[in-house]
PDB file of C-alpha atoms in Angstrom:
ATOM      1  CA  MET A  28     -91.116 -65.925 -57.368  1.00  0.00           C
ATOM      2  CA  THR A  29     -88.411 -68.589 -57.082  1.00  0.00           C
ATOM      3  CA  ASP A  30     -85.872 -66.649 -59.145  1.00  0.00           C
ATOM      4  CA  ALA A  31     -86.467 -63.446 -57.173  1.00  0.00           C
ATOM      5  CA  PHE A  32     -86.146 -65.014 -53.709  1.00  0.00           C
ATOM      6  CA  ASN A  33     -83.165 -63.482 -51.913  1.00  0.00           C
ATOM      7  CA  TRP A  34     -82.907 -65.674 -48.765  1.00  0.00           C
ATOM      8  CA  PRO A  35     -83.157 -63.004 -46.062  1.00  0.00           C
ATOM      9  CA  PRO A  36     -80.775 -63.450 -43.091  1.00  0.00           C
ATOM     10  CA  LEU A  37     -81.854 -65.173 -39.882  1.00  0.00           C
ATOM     11  CA  GLU A  38     -81.407 -63.793 -36.383  1.00  0.00           C
ATOM     12  CA  SER A  39     -79.131 -65.860 -34.127  1.00  0.00           C
ATOM     13  CA  ASN A  40     -81.991 -66.687 -31.797  1.00  0.00           C
ATOM     14  CA  PRO A  41     -82.387 -70.221 -30.373  1.00  0.00           C
ATOM     15  CA  ASP A  42     -86.185 -70.044 -30.365  1.00  0.00           C
ATOM     16  CA  VAL A  43     -86.257 -68.981 -34.020  1.00  0.00           C
ATOM     17  CA  PHE A  44     -83.844 -71.740 -35.002  1.00  0.00           C
ATOM     18  CA  THR A  45     -85.752 -74.393 -33.063  1.00  0.00           C
ATOM     19  CA  SER A  46     -89.075 -73.401 -34.636  1.00  0.00           C
ATOM     20  CA  TYR A  47     -87.470 -73.228 -38.084  1.00  0.00           C
ATOM     21  CA  LEU A  48     -85.874 -76.663 -37.831  1.00  0.00           C
ATOM     22  CA  ARG A  49     -89.035 -78.279 -36.478  1.00  0.00           C
ATOM     23  CA  ASP A  50     -90.990 -76.863 -39.413  1.00  0.00           C
ATOM     24  CA  LEU A  51     -88.392 -78.493 -41.659  1.00  0.00           C
ATOM     25  CA  GLY A  52     -88.669 -81.887 -39.950  1.00  0.00           C
ATOM     26  CA  LEU A  53     -86.584 -81.841 -36.749  1.00  0.00           C
ATOM     27  CA  PRO A  54     -88.112 -84.171 -34.139  1.00  0.00           C
ATOM     28  CA  SER A  55     -89.462 -82.648 -30.921  1.00  0.00           C
ATOM     29  CA  ASP A  56     -86.792 -84.286 -28.731  1.00  0.00           C
ATOM     30  CA  TRP A  57     -84.110 -82.015 -30.243  1.00  0.00           C
ATOM     31  CA  PHE A  58     -83.862 -78.231 -29.971  1.00  0.00           C
ATOM     32  CA  VAL A  59     -81.462 -75.322 -30.368  1.00  0.00           C
ATOM     33  CA  SER A  60     -79.943 -74.049 -27.135  1.00  0.00           C
ATOM     34  CA  GLU A  61     -77.915 -70.925 -26.407  1.00  0.00           C
ATOM     35  CA  VAL A  62     -74.365 -70.955 -25.033  1.00  0.00           C
ATOM     36  CA  PHE A  63     -73.862 -67.957 -22.749  1.00  0.00           C
ATOM     37  CA  GLY A  64     -70.078 -68.152 -22.546  1.00  0.00           C
ATOM     38  CA  LEU A  65     -67.132 -70.247 -23.671  1.00  0.00           C
ATOM     39  CA  ASP A  66     -65.612 -70.822 -20.231  1.00  0.00           C
ATOM     40  CA  GLU A  67     -65.983 -74.182 -18.528  1.00  0.00           C
ATOM     41  CA  ASP A  68     -68.633 -72.990 -16.059  1.00  0.00           C
ATOM     42  CA  CYS A  69     -70.935 -71.700 -18.819  1.00  0.00           C
ATOM     43  CA  LEU A  70     -70.444 -74.817 -20.925  1.00  0.00           C
ATOM     44  CA  GLY A  71     -71.578 -76.875 -17.956  1.00  0.00           C
ATOM     45  CA  PHE A  72     -75.093 -75.424 -18.265  1.00  0.00           C
ATOM     46  CA  VAL A  73     -75.543 -76.495 -21.902  1.00  0.00           C
ATOM     47  CA  PRO A  74     -78.039 -79.378 -22.297  1.00  0.00           C
ATOM     48  CA  ARG A  75     -76.406 -82.618 -23.394  1.00  0.00           C
ATOM     49  CA  PRO A  76     -75.949 -84.504 -25.589  1.00  0.00           C
ATOM     50  CA  VAL A  77     -74.817 -81.899 -28.115  1.00  0.00           C
ATOM     51  CA  ALA A  78     -74.979 -83.025 -31.752  1.00  0.00           C
ATOM     52  CA  ALA A  79     -73.640 -79.823 -33.330  1.00  0.00           C
ATOM     53  CA  VAL A  80     -72.397 -76.346 -32.495  1.00  0.00           C
ATOM     54  CA  ILE A  81     -73.669 -73.448 -34.628  1.00  0.00           C
ATOM     55  CA  VAL A  82     -71.728 -70.186 -34.504  1.00  0.00           C
ATOM     56  CA  THR A  83     -72.343 -66.740 -35.931  1.00  0.00           C
ATOM     57  CA  PHE A  84     -69.382 -64.379 -35.915  1.00  0.00           C
ATOM     58  CA  GLU A  85     -67.971 -61.217 -37.414  1.00  0.00           C
ATOM     59  CA  SER A  86     -64.823 -62.018 -39.366  1.00  0.00           C
ATOM     60  CA  LEU A  87     -61.898 -59.607 -38.943  1.00  0.00           C
ATOM     61  CA  LYS A  88     -59.589 -61.552 -41.265  1.00  0.00           C
ATOM     62  CA  LYS A  89     -59.762 -64.858 -43.124  1.00  0.00           C
ATOM     63  CA  THR A  90     -58.845 -67.961 -41.187  1.00  0.00           C
ATOM     64  CA  PRO A  91     -56.081 -69.896 -42.992  1.00  0.00           C
ATOM     65  CA  THR A  92     -57.002 -73.200 -44.622  1.00  0.00           C
ATOM     66  CA  ASP A  93     -53.606 -74.167 -46.075  1.00  0.00           C
ATOM     67  CA  GLY A  94     -52.534 -77.508 -44.690  1.00  0.00           C
ATOM     68  CA  ILE A  95     -55.895 -78.245 -43.055  1.00  0.00           C
ATOM     69  CA  PRO A  96     -57.205 -81.561 -44.416  1.00  0.00           C
ATOM     70  CA  VAL A  97     -60.632 -81.889 -46.016  1.00  0.00           C
ATOM     71  CA  THR A  98     -62.864 -84.860 -45.293  1.00  0.00           C
ATOM     72  CA  THR A  99     -65.322 -86.246 -47.821  1.00  0.00           C
ATOM     73  CA  ASP A 100     -67.220 -88.159 -45.128  1.00  0.00           C
ATOM     74  CA  GLY A 101     -70.502 -86.767 -43.888  1.00  0.00           C
ATOM     75  CA  TYR A 102     -72.663 -84.103 -45.505  1.00  0.00           C
ATOM     76  CA  TYR A 103     -71.252 -80.835 -46.861  1.00  0.00           C
ATOM     77  CA  MET A 104     -72.729 -78.208 -49.174  1.00  0.00           C
ATOM     78  CA  LYS A 105     -71.414 -74.975 -50.653  1.00  0.00           C
ATOM     79  CA  GLN A 106     -72.759 -71.460 -50.262  1.00  0.00           C
ATOM     80  CA  THR A 107     -73.400 -69.816 -53.628  1.00  0.00           C
ATOM     81  CA  PRO A 108     -73.794 -66.070 -54.316  1.00  0.00           C
ATOM     82  CA  LYS A 109     -77.580 -66.499 -54.487  1.00  0.00           C
ATOM     83  CA  LEU A 110     -77.448 -68.089 -51.025  1.00  0.00           C
ATOM     84  CA  ASP A 111     -75.341 -65.248 -49.646  1.00  0.00           C
ATOM     85  CA  TYR A 112     -77.726 -64.566 -46.752  1.00  0.00           C
ATOM     86  CA  ALA A 113     -78.616 -68.246 -46.263  1.00  0.00           C
ATOM     87  CA  CYS A 114     -75.527 -69.180 -44.246  1.00  0.00           C
ATOM     88  CA  GLY A 115     -77.782 -69.680 -41.206  1.00  0.00           C
ATOM     89  CA  VAL A 116     -79.909 -72.331 -42.869  1.00  0.00           C
ATOM     90  CA  ILE A 117     -76.814 -73.946 -44.409  1.00  0.00           C
ATOM     91  CA  ALA A 118     -75.328 -74.227 -40.913  1.00  0.00           C
ATOM     92  CA  CYS A 119     -78.594 -75.845 -39.766  1.00  0.00           C
ATOM     93  CA  ILE A 120     -78.508 -78.311 -42.658  1.00  0.00           C
ATOM     94  CA  HIS A 121     -74.917 -79.210 -41.823  1.00  0.00           C
ATOM     95  CA  ALA A 122     -75.826 -79.624 -38.143  1.00  0.00           C
ATOM     96  CA  VAL A 123     -78.742 -81.996 -38.728  1.00  0.00           C
ATOM     97  CA  LEU A 124     -77.666 -83.985 -41.783  1.00  0.00           C
ATOM     98  CA  ASN A 125     -74.342 -84.904 -40.190  1.00  0.00           C
ATOM     99  CA  ASN A 126     -76.221 -86.445 -37.258  1.00  0.00           C
ATOM    100  CA  THR A 127     -78.972 -88.508 -38.853  1.00  0.00           C
ATOM    101  CA  ASP A 128     -78.062 -91.564 -36.749  1.00  0.00           C
ATOM    102  CA  ALA A 129     -79.050 -89.660 -33.602  1.00  0.00           C
ATOM    103  CA  VAL A 130     -81.537 -87.119 -34.997  1.00  0.00           C
ATOM    104  CA  GLN A 131     -84.443 -88.953 -36.606  1.00  0.00           C
ATOM    105  CA  ILE A 132     -85.818 -86.509 -39.189  1.00  0.00           C
ATOM    106  CA  HIS A 133     -89.550 -86.902 -39.819  1.00  0.00           C
ATOM    107  CA  ASP A 134     -90.341 -88.922 -42.939  1.00  0.00           C
ATOM    108  CA  GLY A 135     -91.850 -86.829 -45.712  1.00  0.00           C
ATOM    109  CA  SER A 136     -90.653 -83.563 -44.185  1.00  0.00           C
ATOM    110  CA  ILE A 137     -88.943 -80.804 -46.154  1.00  0.00           C
ATOM    111  CA  LEU A 138     -85.555 -81.687 -44.716  1.00  0.00           C
ATOM    112  CA  SER A 139     -86.119 -85.389 -45.394  1.00  0.00           C
ATOM    113  CA  LYS A 140     -86.966 -84.650 -49.038  1.00  0.00           C
ATOM    114  CA  PHE A 141     -83.939 -82.374 -49.400  1.00  0.00           C
ATOM    115  CA  ALA A 142     -81.615 -84.959 -47.851  1.00  0.00           C
ATOM    116  CA  ALA A 143     -82.884 -87.740 -50.094  1.00  0.00           C
ATOM    117  CA  ALA A 144     -82.686 -85.615 -53.245  1.00  0.00           C
ATOM    118  CA  THR A 145     -79.137 -84.417 -52.554  1.00  0.00           C
ATOM    119  CA  LYS A 146     -77.634 -87.502 -50.906  1.00  0.00           C
ATOM    120  CA  ASP A 147     -75.372 -88.376 -53.839  1.00  0.00           C
ATOM    121  CA  GLN A 148     -74.900 -84.865 -55.221  1.00  0.00           C
ATOM    122  CA  THR A 149     -71.813 -82.675 -55.142  1.00  0.00           C
ATOM    123  CA  PRO A 150     -71.590 -79.801 -52.605  1.00  0.00           C
ATOM    124  CA  GLU A 151     -72.233 -77.371 -55.473  1.00  0.00           C
ATOM    125  CA  ALA A 152     -75.293 -79.264 -56.742  1.00  0.00           C
ATOM    126  CA  ARG A 153     -76.743 -79.345 -53.226  1.00  0.00           C
ATOM    127  CA  ALA A 154     -76.547 -75.545 -53.123  1.00  0.00           C
ATOM    128  CA  LEU A 155     -78.341 -75.254 -56.460  1.00  0.00           C
ATOM    129  CA  MET A 156     -81.077 -77.564 -55.175  1.00  0.00           C
ATOM    130  CA  LEU A 157     -81.595 -75.371 -52.111  1.00  0.00           C
ATOM    131  CA  GLU A 158     -81.703 -72.213 -54.233  1.00  0.00           C
ATOM    132  CA  THR A 159     -84.865 -73.310 -56.012  1.00  0.00           C
ATOM    133  CA  MET A 160     -86.686 -75.468 -53.433  1.00  0.00           C
ATOM    134  CA  ARG A 161     -89.932 -73.556 -52.938  1.00  0.00           C
ATOM    135  CA  GLU A 162     -90.990 -75.374 -49.731  1.00  0.00           C
ATOM    136  CA  PHE A 163     -87.696 -74.444 -48.097  1.00  0.00           C
ATOM    137  CA  GLN A 164     -88.085 -70.844 -49.238  1.00  0.00           C
ATOM    138  CA  GLU A 165     -91.522 -70.481 -47.664  1.00  0.00           C
ATOM    139  CA  VAL A 166     -90.351 -71.753 -44.277  1.00  0.00           C
ATOM    140  CA  HIS A 167     -87.248 -69.588 -44.437  1.00  0.00           C
ATOM    141  CA  LYS A 168     -89.202 -66.452 -45.295  1.00  0.00           C
ATOM    142  CA  HIS A 169     -91.554 -67.015 -42.374  1.00  0.00           C
ATOM    143  CA  HIS A 170     -88.788 -67.438 -39.790  1.00  0.00           C
ATOM    144  CA  ALA A 171     -86.590 -64.661 -41.159  1.00  0.00           C
ATOM    145  CA  ASN A 172     -89.357 -62.293 -40.018  1.00  0.00           C
ATOM    146  CA  GLU A 173     -89.186 -63.585 -36.426  1.00  0.00           C
ATOM    147  CA  GLY A 174     -86.885 -62.541 -33.598  1.00  0.00           C
ATOM    148  CA  GLN A 175     -86.202 -59.458 -31.544  1.00  0.00           C
ATOM    149  CA  THR A 176     -84.275 -57.349 -34.046  1.00  0.00           C
ATOM    150  CA  ASP A 177     -85.212 -55.742 -37.355  1.00  0.00           C
ATOM    151  CA  GLN A 178     -84.440 -57.703 -40.502  1.00  0.00           C
ATOM    152  CA  ALA A 179     -81.413 -56.431 -42.400  1.00  0.00           C
ATOM    153  CA  SER A 180     -82.409 -54.303 -45.353  1.00  0.00           C
ATOM    154  CA  SER A 181     -79.212 -54.612 -47.386  1.00  0.00           C
ATOM    155  CA  GLY A 182     -75.962 -56.531 -47.637  1.00  0.00           C
ATOM    156  CA  ASP A 183     -74.207 -53.771 -45.708  1.00  0.00           C
ATOM    157  CA  ASP A 184     -76.324 -54.631 -42.652  1.00  0.00           C
ATOM    158  CA  VAL A 185     -75.222 -58.289 -42.643  1.00  0.00           C
ATOM    159  CA  LYS A 186     -71.813 -58.489 -41.010  1.00  0.00           C
ATOM    160  CA  HIS A 187     -71.974 -61.921 -39.418  1.00  0.00           C
ATOM    161  CA  HIS A 188     -71.574 -65.396 -40.892  1.00  0.00           C
ATOM    162  CA  PHE A 189     -72.898 -68.760 -39.670  1.00  0.00           C
ATOM    163  CA  ILE A 190     -70.897 -71.997 -39.594  1.00  0.00           C
ATOM    164  CA  ALA A 191     -71.313 -75.347 -37.827  1.00  0.00           C
ATOM    165  CA  PHE A 192     -69.080 -77.817 -36.032  1.00  0.00           C
ATOM    166  CA  VAL A 193     -69.708 -81.546 -35.629  1.00  0.00           C
ATOM    167  CA  LYS A 194     -67.712 -84.500 -34.351  1.00  0.00           C
ATOM    168  CA  ASN A 195     -67.466 -87.508 -36.650  1.00  0.00           C
ATOM    169  CA  SER A 196     -67.268 -91.221 -35.810  1.00  0.00           C
ATOM    170  CA  ARG A 197     -63.450 -91.063 -35.787  1.00  0.00           C
ATOM    171  CA  GLY A 198     -63.415 -88.431 -33.081  1.00  0.00           C
ATOM    172  CA  GLN A 199     -62.429 -85.585 -35.414  1.00  0.00           C
ATOM    173  CA  LEU A 200     -63.774 -82.047 -34.990  1.00  0.00           C
ATOM    174  CA  ILE A 201     -65.167 -80.921 -38.350  1.00  0.00           C
ATOM    175  CA  GLU A 202     -65.765 -77.306 -39.387  1.00  0.00           C
ATOM    176  CA  LEU A 203     -68.605 -76.894 -41.900  1.00  0.00           C
ATOM    177  CA  ASP A 204     -68.481 -73.554 -43.697  1.00  0.00           C
ATOM    178  CA  GLY A 205     -70.007 -73.343 -47.162  1.00  0.00           C
ATOM    179  CA  MET A 206     -67.567 -70.573 -48.079  1.00  0.00           C
ATOM    180  CA  LYS A 207     -64.475 -72.736 -47.574  1.00  0.00           C
ATOM    181  CA  LYS A 208     -62.840 -75.434 -49.673  1.00  0.00           C
ATOM    182  CA  GLY A 209     -64.723 -78.262 -47.992  1.00  0.00           C
ATOM    183  CA  ALA A 210     -65.474 -79.888 -44.645  1.00  0.00           C
ATOM    184  CA  LEU A 211     -62.312 -79.161 -42.671  1.00  0.00           C
ATOM    185  CA  ILE A 212     -60.758 -81.406 -40.012  1.00  0.00           C
ATOM    186  CA  VAL A 213     -59.797 -78.757 -37.453  1.00  0.00           C
ATOM    187  CA  ASP A 214     -58.952 -81.190 -34.643  1.00  0.00           C
ATOM    188  CA  ASP A 215     -57.914 -84.767 -35.363  1.00  0.00           C
ATOM    189  CA  ALA A 216     -58.596 -85.975 -31.813  1.00  0.00           C
ATOM    190  CA  CYS A 217     -61.571 -84.263 -30.159  1.00  0.00           C
ATOM    191  CA  SER A 218     -62.889 -85.862 -26.972  1.00  0.00           C
ATOM    192  CA  ASP A 219     -65.813 -83.441 -26.523  1.00  0.00           C
ATOM    193  CA  LEU A 220     -67.556 -81.549 -29.324  1.00  0.00           C
ATOM    194  CA  LEU A 221     -68.696 -78.546 -27.280  1.00  0.00           C
ATOM    195  CA  GLN A 222     -65.407 -78.053 -25.451  1.00  0.00           C
ATOM    196  CA  GLY A 223     -63.419 -78.591 -28.642  1.00  0.00           C
ATOM    197  CA  ALA A 224     -65.440 -76.008 -30.570  1.00  0.00           C
ATOM    198  CA  ALA A 225     -65.276 -73.557 -27.652  1.00  0.00           C
ATOM    199  CA  SER A 226     -61.482 -73.848 -27.440  1.00  0.00           C
ATOM    200  CA  LEU A 227     -61.148 -73.262 -31.168  1.00  0.00           C
ATOM    201  CA  LEU A 228     -63.416 -70.214 -31.054  1.00  0.00           C
ATOM    202  CA  GLN A 229     -61.528 -68.738 -28.098  1.00  0.00           C
ATOM    203  CA  ALA A 230     -58.269 -69.150 -30.026  1.00  0.00           C
ATOM    204  CA  ARG A 231     -59.684 -67.454 -33.135  1.00  0.00           C
ATOM    205  CA  VAL A 232     -60.881 -64.487 -31.095  1.00  0.00           C
ATOM    206  CA  ALA A 233     -57.512 -64.238 -29.321  1.00  0.00           C
ATOM    207  CA  GLU A 234     -55.636 -64.410 -32.639  1.00  0.00           C
ATOM    208  CA  GLY A 235     -57.770 -61.654 -34.162  1.00  0.00           C
ATOM    209  CA  TYR A 236     -59.680 -63.723 -36.713  1.00  0.00           C
ATOM    210  CA  TYR A 237     -63.092 -63.164 -35.111  1.00  0.00           C
ATOM    211  CA  SER A 238     -64.467 -60.219 -33.184  1.00  0.00           C
ATOM    212  CA  GLU A 239     -65.726 -60.866 -29.671  1.00  0.00           C
ATOM    213  CA  SER A 240     -69.328 -60.369 -30.864  1.00  0.00           C
ATOM    214  CA  LEU A 241     -69.960 -64.013 -31.653  1.00  0.00           C
ATOM    215  CA  ALA A 242     -73.009 -66.030 -30.697  1.00  0.00           C
ATOM    216  CA  VAL A 243     -72.894 -69.759 -30.063  1.00  0.00           C
ATOM    217  CA  LEU A 244     -75.825 -72.173 -30.296  1.00  0.00           C
ATOM    218  CA  THR A 245     -76.030 -75.938 -29.955  1.00  0.00           C
ATOM    219  CA  LEU A 246     -78.236 -78.629 -31.428  1.00  0.00           C
ATOM    220  CA  SER A 247     -79.058 -80.415 -28.168  1.00  0.00           C
ATOM    221  CA  LYS A 248     -81.377 -83.139 -27.013  1.00  0.00           C
ATOM    222  CA  VAL A 249     -84.324 -82.110 -24.846  1.00  0.00           C
ATOM    223  CA  PRO A 250     -83.500 -83.040 -21.221  1.00  0.00           C
ATOM    224  CA  LEU A 251     -85.602 -85.792 -19.667  1.00  0.00           C
ATOM    225  CA  ASP A 252     -87.855 -84.654 -16.806  1.00  0.00           C
TER     226      ASP A 252
END
């Protein structure tokens, strides 16, 4: 069963992602929220604080990485061919495990076990660990069947790719894409994670790297009543 598992794609649905992450060990005071637009007015409705921005997009051409520095701080993992459709869960892992000071993962949870087992591993070894972790597979399979749209039946149906953005302790905006050379420092001085990611995404659409059919989610804290 483990060898045959093909990591079906996830729908970019905030309810699906929230349920998925909570089954993995996300505490109940954090959830995945939807961003309805990248302009300042729409960003103002996003619940804060925002720990990470998760984006799914259709790539029209490869974004250049030459000259963009790589950071070895934080948590980064690669996306292997076997994890081709698992970019959504990899983006979730990047979102949560780069914010463990703020997001208190439940002890003994799937995500807690995965984090502990891969803490000192290479990005490639972390991917291999995910490939064969049966508990992760079962949760993924369950949530890949949720959502409003039909599950993709072949690779030709999967046109979008998930990545994540976080802000590190030095105020740098970090792009986390398992298909790239590493965790990229895309803005060396970012005052606001959500606004910084939104500005970068707007520029990539304008420059023809991404189509306009992108969806933006955030890992946000549940607002206090």
